[in-house]
Tab-separated table of C-alpha atoms and ligand atoms in Angstrom:
chain	number	residue	atom	x	y	z
A	1	MET	CA	1.610	22.815	-18.944
A	2	LYS	CA	-0.323	19.807	-17.720
A	3	VAL	CA	0.942	17.882	-14.703
A	4	PRO	CA	-0.988	14.609	-14.694
A	5	PHE	CA	-1.528	12.582	-11.545
A	6	ASN	CA	-2.281	9.469	-13.563
A	7	TYR	CA	0.846	7.914	-15.081
A	8	LEU	CA	-0.850	4.829	-16.559
A	9	PRO	CA	-0.924	6.111	-20.167
A	10	PHE	CA	2.915	5.961	-20.093
A	11	GLU	CA	3.290	2.848	-17.989
A	12	PHE	CA	2.827	0.156	-20.637
A	13	GLU	CA	4.142	1.919	-23.740
A	14	ASP	CA	6.923	-0.648	-23.990
A	15	ASN	CA	4.988	-3.887	-23.901
A	16	VAL	CA	6.877	-6.100	-26.382
A	17	LYS	CA	8.271	-8.389	-23.689
A	18	ILE	CA	4.864	-8.760	-22.051
A	19	PHE	CA	3.187	-9.605	-25.354
A	20	ASP	CA	5.876	-12.160	-26.258
A	21	ARG	CA	5.514	-13.875	-22.908
A	22	TRP	CA	1.713	-13.756	-23.156
A	23	LYS	CA	1.923	-15.589	-26.502
A	24	GLN	CA	3.835	-18.391	-24.807
A	25	LEU	CA	1.348	-18.446	-21.936
A	26	ILE	CA	-1.615	-18.589	-24.322
A	27	GLN	CA	-0.044	-21.495	-26.187
A	28	SER	CA	0.613	-23.288	-22.894
A	29	THR	CA	-3.019	-22.665	-21.771
A	30	GLU	CA	-1.829	-22.301	-18.180
A	31	PHE	CA	-4.577	-19.815	-17.394
A	32	THR	CA	-4.913	-20.680	-13.701
A	33	LEU	CA	-1.892	-21.164	-11.425
A	34	GLY	CA	0.975	-22.991	-13.198
A	35	GLN	CA	4.442	-22.065	-14.347
A	36	TYR	CA	3.919	-18.373	-15.109
A	37	MET	CA	2.417	-17.737	-11.695
A	38	GLU	CA	5.160	-19.623	-9.875
A	39	GLU	CA	7.842	-17.827	-11.823
A	40	PHE	CA	6.507	-14.512	-10.567
A	41	GLU	CA	5.770	-15.694	-7.024
A	42	ASN	CA	9.325	-16.980	-6.634
A	43	LYS	CA	10.792	-13.805	-8.035
A	44	PHE	CA	8.673	-11.652	-5.720
A	45	ALA	CA	9.535	-13.755	-2.662
A	46	ASP	CA	13.215	-13.325	-3.519
A	47	TYR	CA	12.846	-9.594	-4.046
A	48	ILE	CA	10.966	-9.030	-0.794
A	49	GLY	CA	13.097	-11.457	1.172
A	50	SER	CA	10.339	-13.810	2.235
A	51	LYS	CA	10.157	-17.590	2.161
A	52	HIS	CA	6.669	-17.958	0.652
A	53	CYS	CA	4.640	-15.792	-1.711
A	54	PHE	CA	1.135	-16.414	-3.060
A	55	GLY	CA	-0.450	-14.330	-5.802
A	56	THR	CA	-4.023	-13.239	-5.084
A	57	ASN	CA	-6.838	-11.432	-6.905
A	58	CYS	CA	-5.977	-8.199	-5.146
A	59	GLY	CA	-4.474	-6.667	-2.010
A	60	THR	CA	-7.772	-6.890	-0.177
A	61	ASP	CA	-7.745	-10.671	-0.681
A	62	ALA	CA	-4.174	-10.811	0.566
A	63	LEU	CA	-5.301	-9.101	3.783
A	64	ILE	CA	-8.325	-11.378	4.169
A	65	LEU	CA	-6.181	-14.496	3.588
A	66	SER	CA	-3.665	-13.277	6.175
A	67	LEU	CA	-6.334	-12.716	8.815
A	68	LYS	CA	-8.112	-15.991	8.101
A	69	SER	CA	-4.889	-18.003	8.117
A	70	LEU	CA	-4.401	-16.929	11.741
A	71	GLY	CA	-7.978	-17.897	12.558
A	72	ILE	CA	-8.978	-14.306	13.279
A	73	GLY	CA	-12.752	-13.817	13.108
A	74	HIS	CA	-15.846	-13.219	15.221
A	75	GLY	CA	-15.152	-11.875	18.692
A	76	ASP	CA	-11.609	-10.805	17.798
A	77	GLU	CA	-10.248	-7.280	17.572
A	78	VAL	CA	-7.569	-6.017	15.216
A	79	VAL	CA	-5.792	-2.738	15.921
A	80	THR	CA	-5.077	-0.513	12.941
A	81	VAL	CA	-4.793	3.133	11.977
A	82	CYS	CA	-7.735	5.457	11.215
A	83	ASN	CA	-6.146	6.930	8.084
A	84	THR	CA	-5.581	4.242	5.511
A	85	PHE	CA	-7.250	2.933	2.396
A	86	TYR	CA	-10.697	1.452	3.042
A	87	ALA	CA	-9.579	-2.101	2.282
A	88	THR	CA	-7.532	-2.361	5.495
A	89	VAL	CA	-10.699	-1.999	7.524
A	90	GLY	CA	-12.911	-3.789	5.011
A	91	ALA	CA	-10.720	-6.898	5.271
A	92	ILE	CA	-10.921	-6.940	9.081
A	93	VAL	CA	-14.708	-6.616	8.927
A	94	ALA	CA	-14.939	-9.217	6.125
A	95	VAL	CA	-13.515	-11.941	8.402
A	96	GLY	CA	-15.974	-10.975	11.146
A	97	ALA	CA	-13.475	-9.211	13.412
A	98	LYS	CA	-13.747	-5.705	14.850
A	99	PRO	CA	-11.387	-2.942	13.724
A	100	VAL	CA	-10.014	-0.813	16.569
A	101	PHE	CA	-8.512	2.469	15.429
A	102	VAL	CA	-5.410	4.348	16.540
A	103	ASP	CA	-4.569	7.937	15.598
A	104	SER	CA	-1.852	8.748	13.082
A	105	ASN	CA	1.334	10.626	13.868
A	106	HIS	CA	2.936	13.547	12.055
A	107	ARG	CA	4.237	11.242	9.321
A	108	TYR	CA	0.623	10.076	8.660
A	109	GLN	CA	1.564	6.653	10.056
A	110	ILE	CA	0.054	4.727	12.955
A	111	ASP	CA	1.317	6.301	16.188
A	112	PRO	CA	3.041	3.420	18.016
A	113	ASP	CA	2.761	5.219	21.359
A	114	LEU	CA	-1.045	5.013	21.158
A	115	ILE	CA	-1.312	1.327	20.296
A	116	LYS	CA	-1.119	0.044	23.866
A	117	LYS	CA	-4.240	1.996	24.826
A	118	ALA	CA	-6.199	0.302	22.017
A	119	ILE	CA	-5.349	-3.235	23.119
A	120	THR	CA	-8.012	-5.227	24.997
A	121	LYS	CA	-8.436	-8.874	26.000
A	122	LYS	CA	-10.024	-9.448	22.600
A	123	THR	CA	-7.129	-8.073	20.554
A	124	ARG	CA	-5.521	-10.733	18.362
A	125	ALA	CA	-3.410	-8.747	15.940
A	126	ILE	CA	-1.984	-5.372	15.024
A	127	MET	CA	-2.304	-4.378	11.381
A	128	PRO	CA	0.187	-1.578	10.737
A	129	VAL	CA	-0.146	0.100	7.345
A	130	HIS	CA	2.759	1.341	5.240
A	131	TRP	CA	0.567	4.298	4.372
A	132	GLY	CA	1.311	6.097	1.148
A	133	GLY	CA	4.427	3.965	0.732
A	134	ALA	CA	6.105	5.336	3.860
A	135	SER	CA	6.514	3.017	6.812
A	136	PRO	CA	5.491	3.247	10.450
A	137	GLU	CA	8.091	2.780	13.180
A	138	ILE	CA	7.930	-0.954	12.871
A	139	GLU	CA	10.450	-1.808	15.604
A	140	LYS	CA	8.292	-0.164	18.242
A	141	ILE	CA	5.233	-2.015	16.950
A	142	ILE	CA	7.059	-5.359	17.073
A	143	GLU	CA	8.008	-4.703	20.686
A	144	ILE	CA	4.378	-4.011	21.661
A	145	ALA	CA	3.150	-7.071	19.746
A	146	ASN	CA	5.707	-9.237	21.554
A	147	ASN	CA	4.788	-7.826	24.962
A	148	PHE	CA	1.096	-8.537	24.434
A	149	GLN	CA	1.586	-11.751	22.417
A	150	LEU	CA	-0.172	-10.347	19.374
A	151	GLU	CA	0.418	-11.173	15.740
A	152	ILE	CA	1.441	-8.523	13.230
A	153	ILE	CA	-0.095	-8.509	9.761
A	154	GLU	CA	1.466	-5.770	7.679
A	155	ASP	CA	-0.670	-3.940	5.178
A	156	ALA	CA	2.194	-3.303	2.788
A	157	CYS	CA	-0.132	-2.756	-0.178
A	158	MET	CA	1.616	0.514	-1.063
A	159	GLY	CA	5.022	-0.601	0.156
A	160	ILE	CA	6.617	-2.534	-2.699
A	161	GLY	CA	10.088	-1.058	-3.128
A	162	ALA	CA	10.214	0.610	0.297
A	163	LYS	CA	12.846	-0.392	2.885
A	164	ILE	CA	13.432	-0.082	6.591
A	165	ASN	CA	17.116	-0.666	7.306
A	166	ASN	CA	17.344	-2.473	3.968
A	167	LYS	CA	14.492	-4.809	4.851
A	168	SER	CA	11.205	-4.803	2.908
A	169	PRO	CA	7.800	-3.952	4.314
A	170	GLY	CA	5.810	-7.143	4.708
A	171	THR	CA	8.720	-9.105	6.178
A	172	PHE	CA	8.555	-7.790	9.758
A	173	GLY	CA	5.209	-9.293	10.738
A	174	LYS	CA	3.908	-12.835	10.613
A	175	LEU	CA	2.366	-12.046	7.236
A	176	GLY	CA	2.581	-9.223	4.723
A	177	ALA	CA	-0.035	-8.190	2.158
A	178	PHE	CA	0.712	-6.338	-1.087
A	179	SER	CA	-1.365	-4.863	-3.891
A	180	MET	CA	-0.597	-4.421	-7.592
A	181	HIS	CA	-3.581	-2.171	-8.286
A	182	PRO	CA	-2.736	0.228	-11.158
A	183	LEU	CA	-1.912	3.043	-8.709
A	184	LYS	CA	0.645	1.111	-6.616
A	185	SER	CA	4.394	1.133	-7.157
A	186	LEU	CA	4.326	-2.311	-8.820
A	187	ASN	CA	1.224	-2.349	-10.971
A	188	VAL	CA	-0.500	-4.706	-13.356
A	189	MET	CA	-3.225	-4.167	-15.965
A	190	GLY	CA	-6.040	-4.618	-13.508
A	191	ASP	CA	-6.070	-6.138	-10.048
A	192	GLY	CA	-3.485	-8.270	-8.336
A	193	GLY	CA	-1.973	-8.883	-4.926
A	194	MET	CA	0.387	-11.074	-2.940
A	195	VAL	CA	0.626	-12.438	0.547
A	196	VAL	CA	4.038	-13.382	1.962
A	197	THR	CA	5.107	-15.264	5.068
A	198	ASP	CA	8.066	-17.205	6.435
A	199	ASP	CA	5.775	-19.566	8.321
A	200	ASN	CA	5.486	-22.970	6.587
A	201	HIS	CA	2.272	-23.902	8.328
A	202	LEU	CA	0.463	-20.665	7.399
A	203	ALA	CA	1.849	-20.905	3.877
A	204	SER	CA	0.427	-24.356	3.276
A	205	TRP	CA	-2.968	-23.255	4.621
A	206	ILE	CA	-3.012	-20.167	2.407
A	207	LYS	CA	-1.961	-22.154	-0.640
A	208	LYS	CA	-4.887	-24.534	-0.133
A	209	TYR	CA	-7.514	-21.976	0.913
A	210	ARG	CA	-6.689	-19.732	-2.056
A	211	ASN	CA	-7.465	-22.657	-4.368
A	212	HIS	CA	-10.769	-24.097	-3.057
A	213	GLY	CA	-9.022	-26.040	-0.287
A	214	MET	CA	-7.816	-28.549	-2.857
A	215	ILE	CA	-4.972	-30.981	-2.249
A	216	ASP	CA	-5.455	-32.277	-5.765
A	217	ARG	CA	-8.244	-32.408	-8.329
A	218	ASP	CA	-10.299	-34.976	-6.434
A	219	ASN	CA	-9.525	-34.184	-2.803
A	220	ILE	CA	-10.618	-31.244	-0.680
A	221	ASP	CA	-8.830	-30.744	2.616
A	222	LEU	CA	-10.866	-27.737	3.773
A	223	TRP	CA	-13.537	-25.510	2.235
A	224	GLY	CA	-11.754	-22.654	0.587
A	225	VAL	CA	-12.324	-20.039	-2.085
A	226	ASN	CA	-10.786	-18.868	-5.342
A	227	MET	CA	-8.451	-15.944	-4.623
A	228	ARG	CA	-5.837	-16.692	-7.289
A	229	LEU	CA	-3.886	-14.068	-9.211
A	230	GLN	CA	-4.379	-14.328	-12.983
A	231	PRO	CA	-1.256	-15.738	-14.704
A	232	LEU	CA	-1.667	-13.067	-17.427
A	233	GLN	CA	-1.202	-10.457	-14.692
A	234	ALA	CA	1.653	-12.433	-13.154
A	235	VAL	CA	3.517	-11.939	-16.441
A	236	VAL	CA	2.919	-8.166	-16.304
A	237	ALA	CA	4.114	-8.146	-12.702
A	238	TYR	CA	7.191	-10.226	-13.549
A	239	PHE	CA	8.439	-7.560	-15.952
A	240	GLY	CA	7.281	-4.743	-13.688
A	241	LEU	CA	9.474	-6.096	-10.936
A	242	ASN	CA	12.525	-5.637	-13.186
A	243	LYS	CA	11.951	-1.863	-13.164
A	244	ILE	CA	10.816	-1.327	-9.597
A	245	GLU	CA	14.170	-0.205	-8.158
A	246	GLU	CA	14.552	2.389	-10.913
A	247	VAL	CA	10.976	3.600	-10.379
A	248	ILE	CA	11.566	4.052	-6.651
A	249	LYS	CA	14.838	5.877	-7.311
A	250	ILE	CA	13.197	8.421	-9.619
A	251	ARG	CA	10.253	8.970	-7.294
A	252	ASN	CA	12.646	9.570	-4.408
A	253	LYS	CA	14.585	12.057	-6.495
A	254	ASN	CA	11.368	13.912	-7.380
A	255	ALA	CA	10.195	13.839	-3.777
A	256	LYS	CA	13.494	15.292	-2.592
A	257	ILE	CA	13.166	18.253	-4.970
A	258	LEU	CA	9.626	18.866	-3.703
A	259	ASP	CA	10.683	18.440	-0.039
A	260	ASN	CA	13.578	20.864	-0.365
A	261	GLU	CA	11.507	23.587	-2.000
A	262	LEU	CA	8.173	23.196	-0.247
A	263	CYS	CA	9.663	23.199	3.256
A	264	LYS	CA	10.508	26.860	2.593
A	265	LEU	CA	6.776	27.591	2.687
A	266	ALA	CA	6.465	26.719	6.395
A	267	PRO	CA	4.276	27.309	8.334
A	268	TYR	CA	1.688	27.395	5.511
A	269	VAL	CA	2.958	24.117	4.117
A	270	LYS	CA	4.243	21.237	6.240
A	271	VAL	CA	6.457	18.545	4.748
A	272	PRO	CA	6.547	15.371	6.845
A	273	GLN	CA	9.729	14.210	8.504
A	274	ARG	CA	11.690	11.602	6.523
A	275	LEU	CA	13.264	9.019	8.785
A	276	GLU	CA	16.854	7.918	8.359
A	277	ASN	CA	17.230	4.388	6.947
A	278	TYR	CA	13.643	4.450	5.678
A	279	ILE	CA	13.187	4.382	1.901
A	280	GLU	CA	9.689	5.369	0.777
A	281	THR	CA	7.901	4.368	-2.426
A	282	PHE	CA	6.065	7.697	-2.657
A	283	ALA	CA	2.921	5.947	-3.791
A	284	LEU	CA	1.441	9.139	-2.327
A	285	TYR	CA	3.451	12.347	-1.872
A	286	MET	CA	1.480	14.054	0.884
A	287	ILE	CA	1.930	17.469	2.502
A	288	LEU	CA	-0.236	19.502	4.867
A	289	CYS	CA	-1.413	22.829	3.480
A	290	ASP	CA	-3.235	25.823	4.938
A	291	GLU	CA	-6.271	26.861	2.897
A	292	ARG	CA	-6.210	23.419	1.408
A	293	ASP	CA	-9.448	23.494	-0.562
A	294	GLU	CA	-8.542	26.819	-2.229
A	295	LEU	CA	-5.061	25.506	-3.040
A	296	VAL	CA	-6.479	22.342	-4.610
A	297	LYS	CA	-8.856	24.428	-6.741
A	298	TYR	CA	-6.051	26.757	-7.751
A	299	LEU	CA	-3.672	23.955	-8.748
A	300	ASN	CA	-6.347	22.037	-10.634
A	301	SER	CA	-7.187	25.251	-12.533
A	302	LYS	CA	-3.525	25.304	-13.631
A	303	LYS	CA	-3.927	21.690	-14.872
A	304	ILE	CA	-1.840	20.398	-11.974
A	305	GLU	CA	-3.776	17.332	-10.867
A	306	VAL	CA	-3.671	16.950	-7.113
A	307	LYS	CA	-5.727	14.662	-4.866
A	308	ILE	CA	-6.720	14.270	-1.240
A	309	HIS	CA	-6.107	10.990	0.623
A	310	TYR	CA	-8.614	11.295	2.289
A	311	PRO	CA	-10.957	14.112	3.304
A	312	LEU	CA	-12.704	11.934	5.938
A	313	PRO	CA	-10.868	9.667	8.424
A	314	LEU	CA	-12.258	6.151	8.618
A	315	HIS	CA	-13.728	6.371	12.121
A	316	LEU	CA	-16.050	9.150	10.857
A	317	GLN	CA	-17.261	7.242	7.801
A	318	LYS	CA	-20.891	6.135	7.835
A	319	ALA	CA	-19.683	2.525	7.624
A	320	SER	CA	-18.033	2.979	11.051
A	321	SER	CA	-21.193	4.190	12.777
A	322	ASN	CA	-21.571	0.933	14.746
A	323	LEU	CA	-18.010	1.123	16.088
A	324	GLY	CA	-18.736	3.828	18.645
A	325	TYR	CA	-16.349	6.577	17.549
A	326	LYS	CA	-17.014	10.294	17.350
A	327	ALA	CA	-15.364	13.446	16.018
A	328	GLY	CA	-12.474	14.415	18.280
A	329	ASP	CA	-11.387	10.824	19.021
A	330	PHE	CA	-8.354	11.023	16.707
A	331	PRO	CA	-7.366	14.689	16.553
A	332	ILE	CA	-4.182	14.303	14.503
A	333	ALA	CA	-5.801	12.352	11.673
A	334	GLU	CA	-8.823	14.646	11.789
A	335	GLU	CA	-6.704	17.751	11.439
A	336	GLN	CA	-4.646	16.148	8.690
A	337	SER	CA	-7.758	15.210	6.740
A	338	SER	CA	-8.602	18.913	6.433
A	339	LYS	CA	-5.082	19.848	5.279
A	340	LEU	CA	-3.725	16.936	3.269
A	341	VAL	CA	-2.783	17.392	-0.366
A	342	THR	CA	-1.305	14.633	-2.537
A	343	LEU	CA	0.913	15.912	-5.354
A	344	PRO	CA	2.002	13.970	-8.434
A	345	VAL	CA	5.515	12.586	-7.912
A	346	HIS	CA	5.610	9.718	-10.405
A	347	GLN	CA	8.515	8.597	-12.556
A	348	TYR	CA	7.181	10.139	-15.777
A	349	LEU	CA	7.254	13.758	-14.577
A	350	SER	CA	9.774	16.058	-16.185
A	351	GLU	CA	11.886	18.541	-14.250
A	352	ASN	CA	9.819	21.297	-15.888
A	353	GLN	CA	6.601	19.813	-14.612
A	354	ILE	CA	7.966	19.541	-11.081
A	355	ASN	CA	9.200	23.132	-11.167
A	356	PHE	CA	5.871	24.311	-12.584
A	357	MET	CA	4.122	22.649	-9.661
A	358	ILE	CA	6.471	24.262	-7.137
A	359	GLU	CA	6.158	27.710	-8.745
A	360	ASN	CA	2.393	27.541	-8.593
A	361	ILE	CA	2.292	26.504	-4.955
A	362	PHE	CA	4.609	29.431	-4.152
A	363	ALA	CA	2.402	31.727	-6.245
A	364	PHE	CA	-0.686	30.614	-4.318
A	365	TYR	CA	0.832	31.594	-0.991
A	366	GLY	CA	2.090	34.875	-2.490
B	401	PLP	C1	-4.526	-0.466	-2.321
B	401	PLP	C2	-4.577	-0.778	-0.904
B	401	PLP	C3	-5.265	-1.897	-0.426
B	401	PLP	C4	-6.121	-2.791	-1.283
B	401	PLP	O1	-5.533	-3.280	-2.409
B	401	PLP	P1	-6.429	-3.750	-3.639
B	401	PLP	O2	-5.447	-4.463	-4.512
B	401	PLP	O3	-7.018	-2.543	-4.282
B	401	PLP	O4	-7.465	-4.688	-3.125
B	401	PLP	C5	-5.221	-2.155	0.932
B	401	PLP	N1	-4.552	-1.364	1.765
B	401	PLP	C6	-3.891	-0.269	1.353
B	401	PLP	C7	-3.148	0.570	2.336
B	401	PLP	C8	-3.888	0.066	-0.002
B	401	PLP	O5	-3.234	1.161	-0.388
């Protein structure tokens, strides 16, 4: 039995609605911005519970726009976590600021108790990541940000459909950035992203900057760039949003089965704690496993596709060599990077496939 990690072959099997709407779009020729974009942006803002939403090329752009809208750049520091997707750090560096890392905790999220130590006179913002579609302890982070008068930009790229006390990731900070990359919970047929905020002033800046700084065709208010989402993708996202709650429900059901069984393999396998009132998207279902590399080989040989997110924490990447970190600086993330395994948990898995996966992990540990 094959247990695929990649669910995309099943994701767009039912595409009649998308094609119908695309036909209308093509006839309208609204290929940049316009009605189809706004329709999606409004729907997403409503879903997330934010006042403003702007579609962008990708999640990385959404992060860059967020940072730039606050005027963060050269000489500024942004505190984030050392285990996240590369784009979190890439965006900070792209605006000219310096990323300052904090270790992760046992839920693979930024450890709020270590943030204070990372703050300097140059710190402008904290960028917490909803890593893997789980959320950090956002209330604690808000308290620190308030105490030090720092902004919060949430990297909620994997967090669409997650909740903390019924509130969406991306709505706790000043700005929230989301991605619709094919491997995120809300995905399009290529790249896409959104930035949300409740702040009118930031919203009007982002709206302009995303579109060349234009007020209208003949007048430029500031020099901007083109970071617009494609309306064709906005249509895909519009219909994707209709299914997101169902997707998250199934993934949570699958994750619960895995949690309940795999926790029996302690201490060889560690399942992370699930916090009360936190709903996760399970963009990544991650556990810590002894003899990780052998387990990964074993499972892949059984056609169970598992991944590692990631084998090298960001402070030890070559790209970080000018930041002054060394091995041992972030012991939790470093240990996790040698034990992490990401299992398939997506909405197209059958009960048989999930059981097959569990049986094989049990078989590996004898
Ligand atoms: C996917 C992702 C991004 C970047 O999103 P793209 O749409 O691929 O640019 C940024 N941060 C995190 C945590 C992500 O998972």
